[in-house]
Coordinates of C-alpha atoms in Angstrom, one line a residue:
Chain A
X1488 CA 10.6 32.4 -13.2
X1489 CA 7.1 32.4 -11.6
X1490 CA 6.7 29.6 -9.3
X1491 CA 3.8 27.9 -11.6
X1492 CA 6.4 28.0 -14.6
X1493 CA 9.2 26.4 -12.3
X1494 CA 6.3 24.1 -11.6
X1495 CA 5.9 22.9 -14.9
X1496 CA 9.5 22.9 -15.6
X1497 CA 10.2 20.4 -12.8
X1498 CA 7.0 18.1 -14.0
X1499 CA 9.2 18.2 -17.3
X1500 CA 12.3 17.0 -15.3
X1501 CA 10.3 14.3 -13.4
X1502 CA 9.0 12.6 -17.1
X1503 CA 12.6 12.8 -18.4
X1504 CA 14.0 10.9 -15.6
X1505 CA 11.0 8.4 -15.2
X1506 CA 11.6 7.8 -18.7
X1507 CA 14.9 7.1 -18.4
X1508 CA 14.3 4.1 -16.3
X1509 CA 14.6 5.6 -12.8
X1510 CA 12.7 3.9 -10.3
X1511 CA 9.3 6.2 -10.1
X1512 CA 9.4 6.5 -6.3
X1513 CA 13.4 8.0 -6.7
X1514 CA 12.4 10.0 -9.7
X1515 CA 9.7 11.5 -7.8
X1516 CA 11.8 12.4 -4.5
X1517 CA 14.7 13.5 -7.1
X1518 CA 12.2 15.8 -9.0
X1519 CA 10.3 17.1 -6.0
X1520 CA 13.8 18.1 -4.3
X1521 CA 15.1 19.8 -7.1
X1522 CA 11.8 21.9 -7.5
X1523 CA 11.7 22.4 -3.5
X1524 CA 15.3 23.4 -3.4
X1525 CA 14.7 25.9 -6.7
X1526 CA 12.1 27.6 -4.5
X1527 CA 13.1 27.5 -0.8
X1528 CA 16.9 26.7 -1.1
X1529 CA 18.8 23.3 -0.8
X1530 CA 19.1 23.2 3.0
X1531 CA 15.2 23.5 3.7
X1532 CA 14.8 20.8 0.8
X1533 CA 17.0 18.6 2.6
X1534 CA 15.3 19.0 5.9
X1535 CA 11.8 18.1 3.8
X1536 CA 12.9 15.1 2.6
X1537 CA 14.5 13.6 5.6
X1538 CA 11.3 14.0 7.6
X1539 CA 9.6 12.3 4.8
X1540 CA 9.6 8.8 6.5
X1541 CA 8.5 10.0 9.7
X1542 CA 5.1 10.2 7.9
X1543 CA 4.9 6.8 7.9
X1544 CA 5.7 6.5 11.9
X1545 CA 2.4 7.8 12.9
X1546 CA 1.0 5.8 10.0
X1547 CA -1.8 3.7 11.6
X1548 CA -4.4 4.0 8.9
X1549 CA -1.5 3.3 6.1
X1550 CA -1.5 -0.3 7.7
X1551 CA -4.9 -0.8 5.6
X1552 CA -2.9 -1.3 2.2
X1553 CA -0.1 -4.1 3.3
X1554 CA -3.3 -6.0 4.8
X1555 CA -5.8 -5.8 2.1
X1556 CA -2.8 -6.8 -0.3
X1557 CA -2.0 -9.8 1.8
X1558 CA -5.5 -10.6 1.7
X1559 CA -5.0 -10.5 -1.8
X1560 CA -1.9 -12.9 -2.3
X1561 CA -2.9 -15.3 0.3
X1562 CA -6.3 -15.8 -1.9
X1563 CA -4.2 -16.1 -4.9
X1564 CA -1.9 -18.7 -3.4
X1565 CA -4.7 -20.8 -2.2
X1566 CA -5.9 -21.4 -5.4
X1567 CA -9.3 -19.3 -4.8
X1568 CA -8.9 -18.0 -8.3
X1569 CA -9.8 -21.4 -9.8
X1570 CA -12.9 -21.9 -7.3
X1571 CA -14.1 -18.7 -8.3
X1572 CA -13.8 -19.4 -12.1
X1573 CA -15.5 -22.9 -11.9
X1574 CA -18.3 -20.9 -10.1
X1575 CA -19.0 -18.1 -12.6
X1576 CA -18.5 -21.2 -14.9
X1577 CA -21.0 -23.4 -13.5
X1578 CA -23.5 -20.3 -13.7
X1579 CA -23.7 -19.8 -17.4
X1580 CA -26.6 -21.0 -19.6
X1581 CA -25.2 -24.2 -21.8
X1582 CA -24.4 -23.3 -25.2
X1583 CA -24.6 -19.8 -24.3
X1584 CA -22.4 -17.8 -26.9
X1585 CA -18.9 -16.9 -25.1
X1586 CA -20.1 -18.3 -22.0
X1587 CA -15.9 -19.0 -20.7
X1588 CA -15.3 -15.5 -21.6
X1589 CA -18.5 -14.3 -19.6
X1590 CA -17.5 -16.6 -16.7
X1591 CA -13.6 -15.1 -17.0
X1592 CA -15.3 -11.6 -16.6
X1593 CA -17.3 -12.8 -13.7
X1594 CA -14.6 -14.7 -11.8
X1595 CA -11.9 -11.6 -12.6
X1596 CA -14.5 -9.2 -11.0
X1597 CA -14.9 -11.6 -7.8
X1598 CA -10.9 -12.3 -7.5
X1599 CA -10.1 -8.7 -8.2
X1600 CA -12.6 -7.6 -5.2
X1601 CA -10.4 -9.9 -2.8
X1602 CA -7.2 -9.3 -4.5
X1603 CA -7.7 -5.5 -4.9
X1604 CA -4.9 -5.5 -7.6
X1605 CA -5.6 -5.3 -11.5
X1606 CA -2.7 -6.7 -12.4
X1607 CA -2.4 -9.4 -9.8
X1608 CA -6.3 -10.1 -11.0
X1609 CA -4.6 -10.5 -14.3
X1610 CA -2.0 -12.6 -13.4
X1611 CA -3.7 -15.1 -11.7
X1612 CA -6.7 -15.3 -13.9
X1613 CA -4.7 -15.7 -17.0
X1614 CA -3.2 -19.3 -15.7
X1615 CA -7.0 -20.5 -14.6
X1616 CA -9.0 -19.1 -17.8
X1617 CA -6.9 -18.6 -20.8
X1618 CA -5.9 -22.6 -20.9
X1619 CA -9.5 -23.3 -21.1
X1620 CA -10.6 -20.8 -23.3
X1621 CA -7.7 -21.6 -25.8
X1622 CA -8.8 -25.4 -25.1
X1623 CA -12.4 -24.9 -26.4
X1624 CA -11.3 -23.1 -29.5
X1625 CA -11.5 -19.3 -28.5
X1626 CA -9.2 -17.2 -30.5
X1627 CA -6.0 -16.2 -28.8
X1628 CA -6.2 -12.5 -28.7
X1629 CA -10.0 -12.9 -27.9
X1630 CA -9.3 -15.1 -24.6
X1631 CA -6.0 -13.2 -23.4
X1632 CA -7.8 -9.7 -24.2
X1633 CA -10.7 -10.8 -21.9
X1634 CA -8.3 -11.5 -19.2
X1635 CA -6.7 -8.1 -19.6
X1636 CA -9.8 -6.4 -19.5
X1637 CA -11.4 -8.8 -16.5
X1638 CA -8.2 -7.5 -14.4
X1639 CA -9.3 -3.9 -14.6
X1640 CA -12.9 -4.8 -13.2
X1641 CA -12.1 -5.6 -9.8
X1642 CA -10.5 -2.5 -9.0
X1643 CA -13.7 -0.8 -8.3
X1644 CA -15.3 -3.6 -6.6
X1645 CA -14.5 -3.1 -2.8
X1646 CA -12.0 -3.5 -1.3
X1647 CA -9.6 -1.8 -3.5
X1648 CA -6.2 -1.1 -2.9
X1649 CA -6.2 1.9 -5.3
X1650 CA -9.3 3.6 -3.8
X1651 CA -8.0 3.5 -0.3
X1652 CA -4.8 5.1 -1.5
X1653 CA -7.1 7.6 -3.1
X1654 CA -8.9 8.0 0.3
X1655 CA -5.4 8.7 2.3
X1656 CA -4.3 11.1 -0.8
X1657 CA -7.3 13.0 -0.9
X1658 CA -8.4 12.7 2.9
X1659 CA -11.4 10.8 2.0
X1660 CA -13.6 8.3 3.8
X1661 CA -12.4 4.8 2.8
X1662 CA -16.0 3.3 3.6
X1663 CA -17.4 6.0 1.7
X1664 CA -15.2 5.6 -1.2
X1665 CA -15.7 1.8 -1.6
X1666 CA -19.7 2.2 -1.1
X1667 CA -19.5 4.8 -3.9
X1668 CA -17.4 2.3 -5.9
X1669 CA -19.7 -0.7 -5.9
X1670 CA -22.5 0.1 -8.4
X1671 CA -20.0 1.4 -10.8
X1672 CA -17.7 -1.8 -10.5
X1673 CA -20.8 -3.7 -10.9
X1674 CA -21.8 -1.8 -14.1
X1675 CA -18.4 -2.2 -15.9
X1676 CA -18.7 -6.1 -15.5
X1677 CA -22.2 -5.9 -16.9
X1678 CA -21.0 -3.9 -19.8
X1679 CA -17.7 -6.2 -20.3
X1680 CA -20.2 -9.1 -20.1
X1681 CA -22.0 -7.3 -23.2
X1682 CA -19.1 -6.9 -25.1
X1683 CA -18.1 -10.8 -24.7
X1684 CA -21.9 -11.4 -26.0
X1685 CA -21.6 -9.1 -28.9
X1686 CA -17.7 -10.1 -29.9
X1687 CA -18.7 -14.1 -29.6
X1688 CA -21.4 -13.5 -32.4
X1689 CA -18.4 -13.2 -34.6
X1690 CA -17.4 -16.7 -36.5
X1691 CA -14.6 -18.4 -35.0
X1692 CA -14.0 -16.3 -32.2
X1693 CA -15.7 -18.4 -29.3
X1694 CA -17.1 -21.2 -30.4
X1695 CA -20.1 -22.5 -28.5
X1696 CA -19.6 -24.9 -25.7
X1697 CA -21.6 -27.4 -23.8
X1698 CA -20.9 -26.4 -20.0
X1699 CA -23.6 -28.7 -18.9
X1700 CA -26.8 -27.9 -16.8
X1701 CA -26.6 -24.4 -14.5
X1702 CA -25.7 -25.2 -11.5
X1703 CA -25.9 -22.3 -8.8
X1704 CA -25.9 -24.5 -6.0
X1705 CA -22.5 -25.7 -7.2
X1706 CA -21.9 -22.0 -8.0
X1707 CA -22.5 -20.8 -4.1
X1708 CA -20.8 -24.0 -2.7
X1709 CA -17.5 -22.6 -4.5
X1710 CA -17.9 -19.1 -3.7
X1711 CA -18.4 -19.8 -0.1
X1712 CA -15.0 -18.7 1.1
X1713 CA -15.0 -15.4 -0.7
X1714 CA -18.4 -14.5 0.7
X1715 CA -17.5 -15.6 4.6
X1716 CA -14.4 -13.2 3.9
X1717 CA -16.2 -10.7 2.4
X1718 CA -19.1 -10.5 4.8
X1719 CA -16.4 -10.5 7.7
X1720 CA -14.3 -7.8 6.5
X1721 CA -16.2 -5.5 4.2
X1722 CA -19.7 -6.4 6.1
X1723 CA -17.8 -5.4 9.3
X1724 CA -16.9 -2.0 8.4
X1725 CA -20.3 -1.3 7.0
X1726 CA -21.9 -2.6 10.8
X1727 CA -19.9 -0.4 12.3
X1728 CA -17.8 -3.4 14.0
X1729 CA -14.8 -2.1 13.1
X1730 CA -12.6 0.7 11.1
X1731 CA -11.5 -0.1 7.4
X1732 CA -7.8 -0.9 8.9
X1733 CA -9.5 -3.6 11.0
X1734 CA -11.6 -4.7 8.5
X1735 CA -8.3 -5.3 6.2
X1736 CA -6.7 -7.4 9.1
X1737 CA -10.0 -9.5 9.4
X1738 CA -10.0 -10.0 5.9
X1739 CA -6.6 -11.1 5.4
X1740 CA -6.6 -13.2 9.0
X1741 CA -10.0 -15.0 7.7
X1742 CA -8.8 -15.7 4.1
X1743 CA -5.7 -17.5 5.7
X1744 CA -7.6 -19.2 8.2
X1745 CA -9.8 -20.5 5.8
X1746 CA -7.0 -21.3 3.4
X1747 CA -5.5 -23.3 6.3
X1748 CA -8.5 -25.0 7.4
X1749 CA -9.4 -26.2 3.9
X1750 CA -5.8 -27.1 3.8
X1751 CA -5.7 -25.3 0.1
X1752 CA -2.6 -23.6 1.2
X1753 CA 0.9 -25.0 1.9
X1754 CA 3.7 -23.6 4.0
X1755 CA 5.7 -22.6 1.0
X1756 CA 2.4 -20.8 -0.2
X1757 CA 2.3 -19.1 2.7
X1758 CA 6.0 -17.7 2.6
X1759 CA 5.5 -16.6 -0.8
X1760 CA 2.0 -14.6 -0.2
X1761 CA 3.9 -12.9 2.4
X1762 CA 6.7 -12.3 0.4
X1763 CA 4.6 -10.8 -2.1
X1764 CA 2.9 -8.6 0.0
X1765 CA 5.8 -7.1 1.7
X1766 CA 7.6 -6.6 -1.8
X1767 CA 4.3 -5.0 -3.4
X1768 CA 3.3 -2.8 -0.7
X1769 CA 6.8 -1.5 -0.1
X1770 CA 6.8 -0.7 -3.7
X1771 CA 3.8 1.0 -3.3
X1772 CA 4.8 2.9 -0.1
X1773 CA 7.8 3.7 -1.5
X1774 CA 6.1 5.7 -4.7
X1775 CA 3.9 7.2 -2.0
X1776 CA 6.8 8.6 -0.3
X1777 CA 8.2 10.1 -3.3
X1778 CA 4.8 11.4 -4.4
X1779 CA 4.5 12.6 -0.8
X1780 CA 7.8 14.8 -1.5
X1781 CA 6.6 15.8 -5.1
X1782 CA 3.4 17.2 -3.3
X1783 CA 4.9 19.5 -1.0
X1784 CA 7.0 21.1 -3.9
X1785 CA 3.8 21.0 -5.9
X1786 CA 2.0 22.9 -2.8
X1787 CA 4.6 25.4 -2.8
X1788 CA 4.5 26.2 -6.5
X1789 CA 0.8 27.0 -5.7
X1790 CA 0.2 25.5 -9.0
X1791 CA -3.3 24.0 -8.3
X1792 CA -4.6 27.7 -7.4
X1793 CA -3.1 28.7 -10.1
X1794 CA -4.7 26.3 -12.1
X1795 CA -8.0 26.9 -10.7
X1796 CA -7.7 30.6 -11.4
X1797 CA -6.8 30.2 -14.9
X1798 CA -9.9 28.0 -15.6
X1799 CA -11.9 30.0 -13.5
X1800 CA -11.1 32.8 -15.7
X1801 CA -11.5 31.1 -19.0
X1802 CA -15.1 30.7 -18.2
X1803 CA -15.3 27.2 -19.5
X1804 CA -18.4 24.7 -18.5
X1805 CA -17.4 22.4 -15.7
X1806 CA -18.2 19.4 -18.4
X1807 CA -15.3 20.5 -20.7
X1808 CA -12.7 20.8 -18.0
X1809 CA -13.7 17.3 -16.7
X1810 CA -13.7 16.1 -20.1
X1811 CA -9.6 18.0 -20.5
X1812 CA -8.9 16.5 -17.5
X1813 CA -9.8 12.8 -18.5
X1814 CA -8.2 13.2 -21.5
X1815 CA -4.9 14.4 -19.8
X1816 CA -5.4 11.0 -17.8
X1817 CA -5.6 8.9 -20.9
X1818 CA -2.5 10.7 -22.3
X1819 CA -0.7 10.3 -19.0
X1820 CA -1.7 6.6 -19.0
X1821 CA 0.4 6.1 -21.9
X1822 CA 3.8 6.7 -19.6
X1823 CA 2.8 6.2 -16.3
X1824 CA 1.0 3.1 -14.3
X1825 CA -1.8 3.6 -12.1
X1826 CA -1.0 4.4 -8.8
X1827 CA 2.0 6.6 -9.7
X1828 CA -0.4 8.7 -12.1
X1829 CA -2.9 9.1 -9.2
X1830 CA -0.6 9.8 -7.1
X1831 CA 1.4 12.7 -8.8
X1832 CA -2.0 14.1 -10.4
X1833 CA -4.3 14.4 -7.7
X1834 CA -2.7 16.9 -5.4
X1835 CA -2.9 19.3 -8.8
X1836 CA -6.2 18.8 -10.1
X1837 CA -8.4 17.7 -7.0
X1838 CA -8.9 21.5 -5.6
X1839 CA -9.9 22.3 -9.3
X1840 CA -12.6 19.7 -9.7
X1841 CA -13.7 20.5 -6.2
X1842 CA -14.1 24.2 -7.0
X1843 CA -16.1 23.5 -10.2
X1844 CA -18.6 21.3 -7.7
X1845 CA -17.9 18.2 -8.1
X1846 CA -17.7 15.5 -5.2
X1847 CA -14.2 14.3 -4.5
X1848 CA -15.8 10.8 -4.1
X1849 CA -17.1 11.0 -7.5
X1850 CA -13.6 11.8 -8.8
X1851 CA -12.0 9.2 -7.2
X1852 CA -14.2 6.7 -8.9
X1853 CA -13.9 8.5 -12.3
X1854 CA -9.8 8.8 -11.9
X1855 CA -9.8 5.0 -10.9
X1856 CA -11.4 4.1 -14.1
X1857 CA -9.8 6.2 -16.5
X1858 CA -6.6 5.4 -15.2
X1859 CA -7.2 1.6 -15.2
X1860 CA -7.9 2.3 -19.0
X1861 CA -4.2 3.0 -19.2
X1862 CA -3.6 -0.5 -17.9
X1863 CA -4.9 -2.2 -20.9
X1864 CA -3.9 0.2 -23.9
X1865 CA -0.4 0.6 -25.4
X1866 CA 2.5 1.4 -25.2
X1867 CA 2.9 0.1 -21.4
X1868 CA -0.5 -1.6 -20.5
X1869 CA 0.7 -3.4 -17.5
X1870 CA -2.2 -6.2 -17.6
X1871 CA -1.2 -6.9 -20.9
X1872 CA 2.6 -7.6 -20.4
X1873 CA 1.8 -9.7 -17.3
X1874 CA -0.4 -11.9 -19.2
X1875 CA 2.7 -11.7 -22.1
X1876 CA 5.3 -13.1 -19.7
X1877 CA 2.8 -16.1 -19.2
X1878 CA 1.6 -16.3 -22.7
X1879 CA 4.8 -15.5 -24.9
X1880 CA 3.6 -17.2 -28.1
X1881 CA 0.6 -14.7 -28.3
X1882 CA 2.0 -11.5 -29.9
X1883 CA 1.7 -8.0 -28.8
X1884 CA -0.3 -6.8 -31.1
X1885 CA -2.7 -9.7 -30.9
X1886 CA -3.3 -8.8 -27.5
X1887 CA -4.0 -5.2 -27.8
X1888 CA -6.4 -5.8 -30.4
X1889 CA -8.0 -8.6 -28.2
X1890 CA -8.3 -6.2 -25.3
X1891 CA -9.6 -3.0 -27.6
X1892 CA -13.1 -3.5 -27.7
X1893 CA -13.4 -3.8 -23.8
X1894 CA -12.1 -0.3 -23.9
X1895 CA -15.8 0.6 -25.0
X1896 CA -17.1 -0.8 -21.8
X1897 CA -14.6 1.7 -19.7
X1898 CA -16.1 4.3 -21.9
X1899 CA -19.3 3.8 -21.3
X1900 CA -18.9 3.6 -17.6
X1901 CA -17.4 7.3 -17.8
X1902 CA -20.2 8.3 -19.7
X1903 CA -22.4 6.8 -17.2
X1904 CA -20.6 8.5 -14.4
X1905 CA -20.3 12.1 -16.2
X1906 CA -24.6 12.1 -17.2
X1907 CA -25.4 11.0 -13.7
X1908 CA -22.7 12.2 -11.1
X1909 CA -25.4 11.3 -8.3
X1910 CA -24.5 7.3 -9.2
X1911 CA -21.7 7.3 -6.6
X1912 CA -23.5 8.9 -3.9
X1913 CA -26.3 6.5 -3.9
X1914 CA -24.7 3.7 -1.5
X1915 CA -22.8 5.7 0.8
X1916 CA -26.1 7.6 1.4
X1917 CA -27.7 4.3 2.5
X1918 CA -24.9 2.2 4.2
X1919 CA -23.0 5.3 6.2
Chain B
X738 CA 26.1 -11.2 -7.5
X739 CA 22.6 -12.3 -7.7
X740 CA 23.3 -15.0 -5.2
X741 CA 24.8 -12.3 -2.9
X742 CA 21.4 -10.2 -3.4
X743 CA 19.1 -13.1 -2.8
X744 CA 21.3 -14.0 0.4
X745 CA 21.0 -10.3 1.7
X746 CA 17.2 -10.2 0.8
X747 CA 16.0 -13.3 2.4
X748 CA 16.5 -12.1 6.2
X749 CA 14.9 -8.5 5.5
X750 CA 11.9 -10.5 3.9
X751 CA 11.7 -12.5 6.9
X752 CA 11.2 -10.0 9.3
X753 CA 9.2 -7.8 7.5
X754 CA 6.9 -11.0 6.9
X755 CA 7.1 -11.6 10.8
X756 CA 6.2 -7.8 11.1
X757 CA 3.2 -8.2 8.5
X758 CA 1.9 -11.3 10.9
X759 CA 2.3 -9.2 13.8
X760 CA 0.2 -6.3 12.1
X761 CA -2.7 -8.6 11.4
X762 CA -2.5 -10.6 14.6
X763 CA -2.3 -7.5 17.0
X764 CA -5.3 -6.0 15.2
X765 CA -7.3 -9.3 14.8
X766 CA -6.9 -9.7 18.6
X767 CA -7.6 -6.3 19.6
X768 CA -10.9 -6.7 17.3
X769 CA -11.9 -9.9 19.2
X770 CA -11.0 -8.6 22.5
X771 CA -13.1 -5.8 22.4
X772 CA -16.2 -7.0 20.8
X773 CA -16.3 -10.6 22.6
X774 CA -14.6 -9.9 26.2
X775 CA -14.8 -6.0 26.3
X776 CA -10.9 -6.3 26.5
X777 CA -9.3 -4.3 23.7
X778 CA -5.4 -5.0 23.4
X779 CA -3.3 -2.3 25.1
X780 CA -1.2 -0.3 22.6
X781 CA -2.3 -1.6 19.5
X782 CA -2.3 1.3 17.7
X783 CA 1.7 1.2 18.4
X784 CA 2.2 -2.4 17.7
X785 CA 0.9 -1.8 14.5
X786 CA 2.8 1.3 13.7
X787 CA 6.1 0.1 14.7
X788 CA 5.6 -3.2 12.2
X789 CA 4.4 -1.0 9.5
X790 CA 7.4 0.8 9.5
X791 CA 9.5 -2.2 9.8
X792 CA 7.6 -3.7 7.0
X793 CA 7.6 -1.1 4.9
X794 CA 11.1 0.1 5.2
X795 CA 12.8 -3.7 5.1
X796 CA 10.6 -4.1 2.4
X797 CA 11.7 -1.0 0.5
X798 CA 15.1 -2.8 0.8
X799 CA 14.0 -6.5 -0.1
X800 CA 12.3 -4.8 -3.3
X801 CA 15.5 -3.1 -4.3
X802 CA 17.6 -6.3 -4.0
X803 CA 14.8 -7.9 -6.0
X804 CA 14.6 -5.4 -8.5
X805 CA 11.1 -5.3 -7.9
X806 CA 10.5 -1.4 -7.5
X807 CA 8.2 0.4 -10.1
X808 CA 9.9 1.4 -13.4
X809 CA 8.4 2.6 -16.7
X810 CA 9.5 0.9 -19.8
X811 CA 9.9 3.4 -22.8
X812 CA 13.2 3.3 -23.9
X813 CA 14.2 -0.5 -24.0
X814 CA 11.5 -0.5 -26.7
X815 CA 12.1 2.7 -28.3
X816 CA 16.2 2.9 -28.5
X817 CA 17.8 -0.9 -27.4
X818 CA 20.8 0.3 -27.9
X819 CA 21.0 3.4 -25.4
X820 CA 19.1 1.4 -23.4
X821 CA 22.3 -0.6 -21.5
X822 CA 24.1 3.1 -21.1
X823 CA 20.7 4.5 -19.7
X824 CA 20.4 1.7 -17.2
X825 CA 23.7 2.4 -16.1
X826 CA 22.8 5.9 -15.7
X827 CA 19.8 5.0 -13.7
X828 CA 21.6 2.6 -11.3
X829 CA 23.8 5.1 -10.4
X830 CA 21.4 7.9 -9.8
X831 CA 19.3 5.2 -7.6
X832 CA 22.6 4.6 -5.7
X833 CA 23.1 8.3 -5.4
X834 CA 19.7 8.9 -3.9
X835 CA 19.4 5.9 -1.8
X836 CA 22.7 6.7 -0.1
X837 CA 21.3 10.4 0.5
X838 CA 18.3 9.1 2.2
X839 CA 20.2 6.9 4.5
X840 CA 22.6 10.1 5.4
X841 CA 19.6 12.3 6.2
X842 CA 18.1 9.3 8.2
X843 CA 21.3 9.2 10.1
X844 CA 20.6 12.8 10.7
X845 CA 16.9 12.1 12.2
X846 CA 18.1 8.9 14.3
X847 CA 20.8 11.1 15.7
X848 CA 18.1 13.6 16.6
X849 CA 15.9 11.1 18.4
X850 CA 18.6 9.8 20.1
X851 CA 19.4 13.1 21.6
X852 CA 15.6 13.8 22.1
X853 CA 15.0 10.2 24.1
X854 CA 11.4 10.1 23.1
X855 CA 9.4 7.1 23.8
X856 CA 5.7 6.4 22.5
X857 CA 2.9 6.8 25.0
X858 CA 1.3 3.8 25.8
X859 CA 4.4 0.8 25.2
X860 CA 7.2 3.1 25.8
X861 CA 8.8 2.5 22.3
X862 CA 12.0 4.7 22.0
X863 CA 11.5 6.8 18.8
X864 CA 14.7 5.5 17.8
X865 CA 13.7 2.1 17.1
X866 CA 11.2 3.8 14.4
X867 CA 14.5 5.5 12.6
X868 CA 16.5 2.5 13.1
X869 CA 14.2 0.5 10.9
X870 CA 14.3 3.1 8.2
X871 CA 17.7 4.0 8.3
X872 CA 17.9 0.0 7.9
X873 CA 15.7 0.1 5.1
X874 CA 17.7 2.8 3.3
X875 CA 21.3 1.6 3.6
X876 CA 20.5 -2.0 2.4
X877 CA 18.5 -0.2 -0.4
X878 CA 22.1 1.9 -0.9
X879 CA 23.6 -1.8 -0.9
X880 CA 21.3 -3.1 -3.4
X881 CA 21.9 -0.5 -5.7
X882 CA 25.3 -0.9 -5.4
X883 CA 25.2 -4.4 -6.2
X884 CA 22.9 -3.8 -9.4
X885 CA 25.5 -1.2 -10.6
X886 CA 28.5 -3.4 -10.2
X887 CA 26.7 -6.7 -11.7
X888 CA 25.4 -4.5 -15.0
X889 CA 22.0 -6.4 -13.6
X890 CA 19.7 -3.4 -14.3
X891 CA 16.6 -4.8 -15.1

């Protein structure tokens, strides 16, 4: 059996063990080990697995992940989501169509920026905004679908944990990826608000509501904490005061300090935030370790090179190849969640994409957008499940139907990224 | 069983939380010291690295106790009857893999003891890093065993 064929067989083994509910981290280690042992012997494979945790020992740059996660869990525990929702609400025109839904999208984008996690954003904003939308007579599916879609916005607006993981994996610069993601993130937010406006036209979906006169000053007052943290941590990175790792520490610290000073967090809230940050980032790193083992094996099969050669020989246009890759991600999104999907596929696809002349930073943004679609599509849309766990009375099909229109926003953004690949290079060029 | 899991997880989470705070605090002290007082914190990279290893690997064990590792749910909806058997199989496989990881890490730890290396700035022995990693995988093994025994597969 050729190494490339063996590589594909092991990929098959991986999907079987993942489907059998083995934690993804362990599944990746197992499949990577079997694959490696098949090519290079059991003893060598055992050595490689054993040395794997050593990667974390020299892992200073990894600490950016738990610190950004901590910033998000502290923000959630200190009730920042409600403040942001109130801010977004006070910016809506009185009696505007679907104003509460637009406010939800805006608040999700802001909270998602600080929390860096799609699922955490959906979970937190559900508690804040769904009750208000339902009280105003919004349809259940529309209300919950808006939060599910809103959750996916923050992932592009820096700081973003997924982009940090992509940066570590693809050896790209974190500040460059953050800068590249901002414009697409804002575009996606705008597209999502457009979807709200169109959906709210339909009778009975979102009855108009008098939200009172616009109050931009109130909005500013409610967002000052977010703006301070953002200016300190992200601003500091681009002003050259500190590295992304240090920016994450400053961000987590200032979020915590502001929450304590404004008495919006309790001691048990701090403990919860720490616990969630520890568990979330440990689970992420465990998958990362597994993916590292799997990547070692994939490198041994030379599968990425073979793939590049095959595509090169076929002489397909670059755009066709990218479209095929996007399709592959959408299919994979049905069986894997975002981080695992990125960790498994980027080592395989990135060499091919770069050989086609695309910028790895641009590809990172594209991959994150495409992978995020998997969070709001069946069968395992994590955002949907997180919302459903809090609102069990809303049926799953209602939820999926409610979120479906927002997929158009993602598709529109993908089209823009394909048509204007230079879009992601604008801000990095200005800021760095 | 569930109570035992929580009992064992609590100290792991406490130590990992402290490590996370140390990671944050040391970095902030270094940044402030460097910019405002021209006095960076000696060995900050090593403080962050050892805290990172402690938080990550004790956290991996804590996540095992809490059943918080990332799992894909496809079979539950597709074949509810087979789900219980499959879950038991997955728990058994988790137990074996964690035990293998603990064994491999023990080998690395013994090597580190033989070499006796320390870090450059603060002189932290390399064994300390491997000890945290081993603790994580060893407690992970215990967590997997408890899950298998209790039939708490979700």
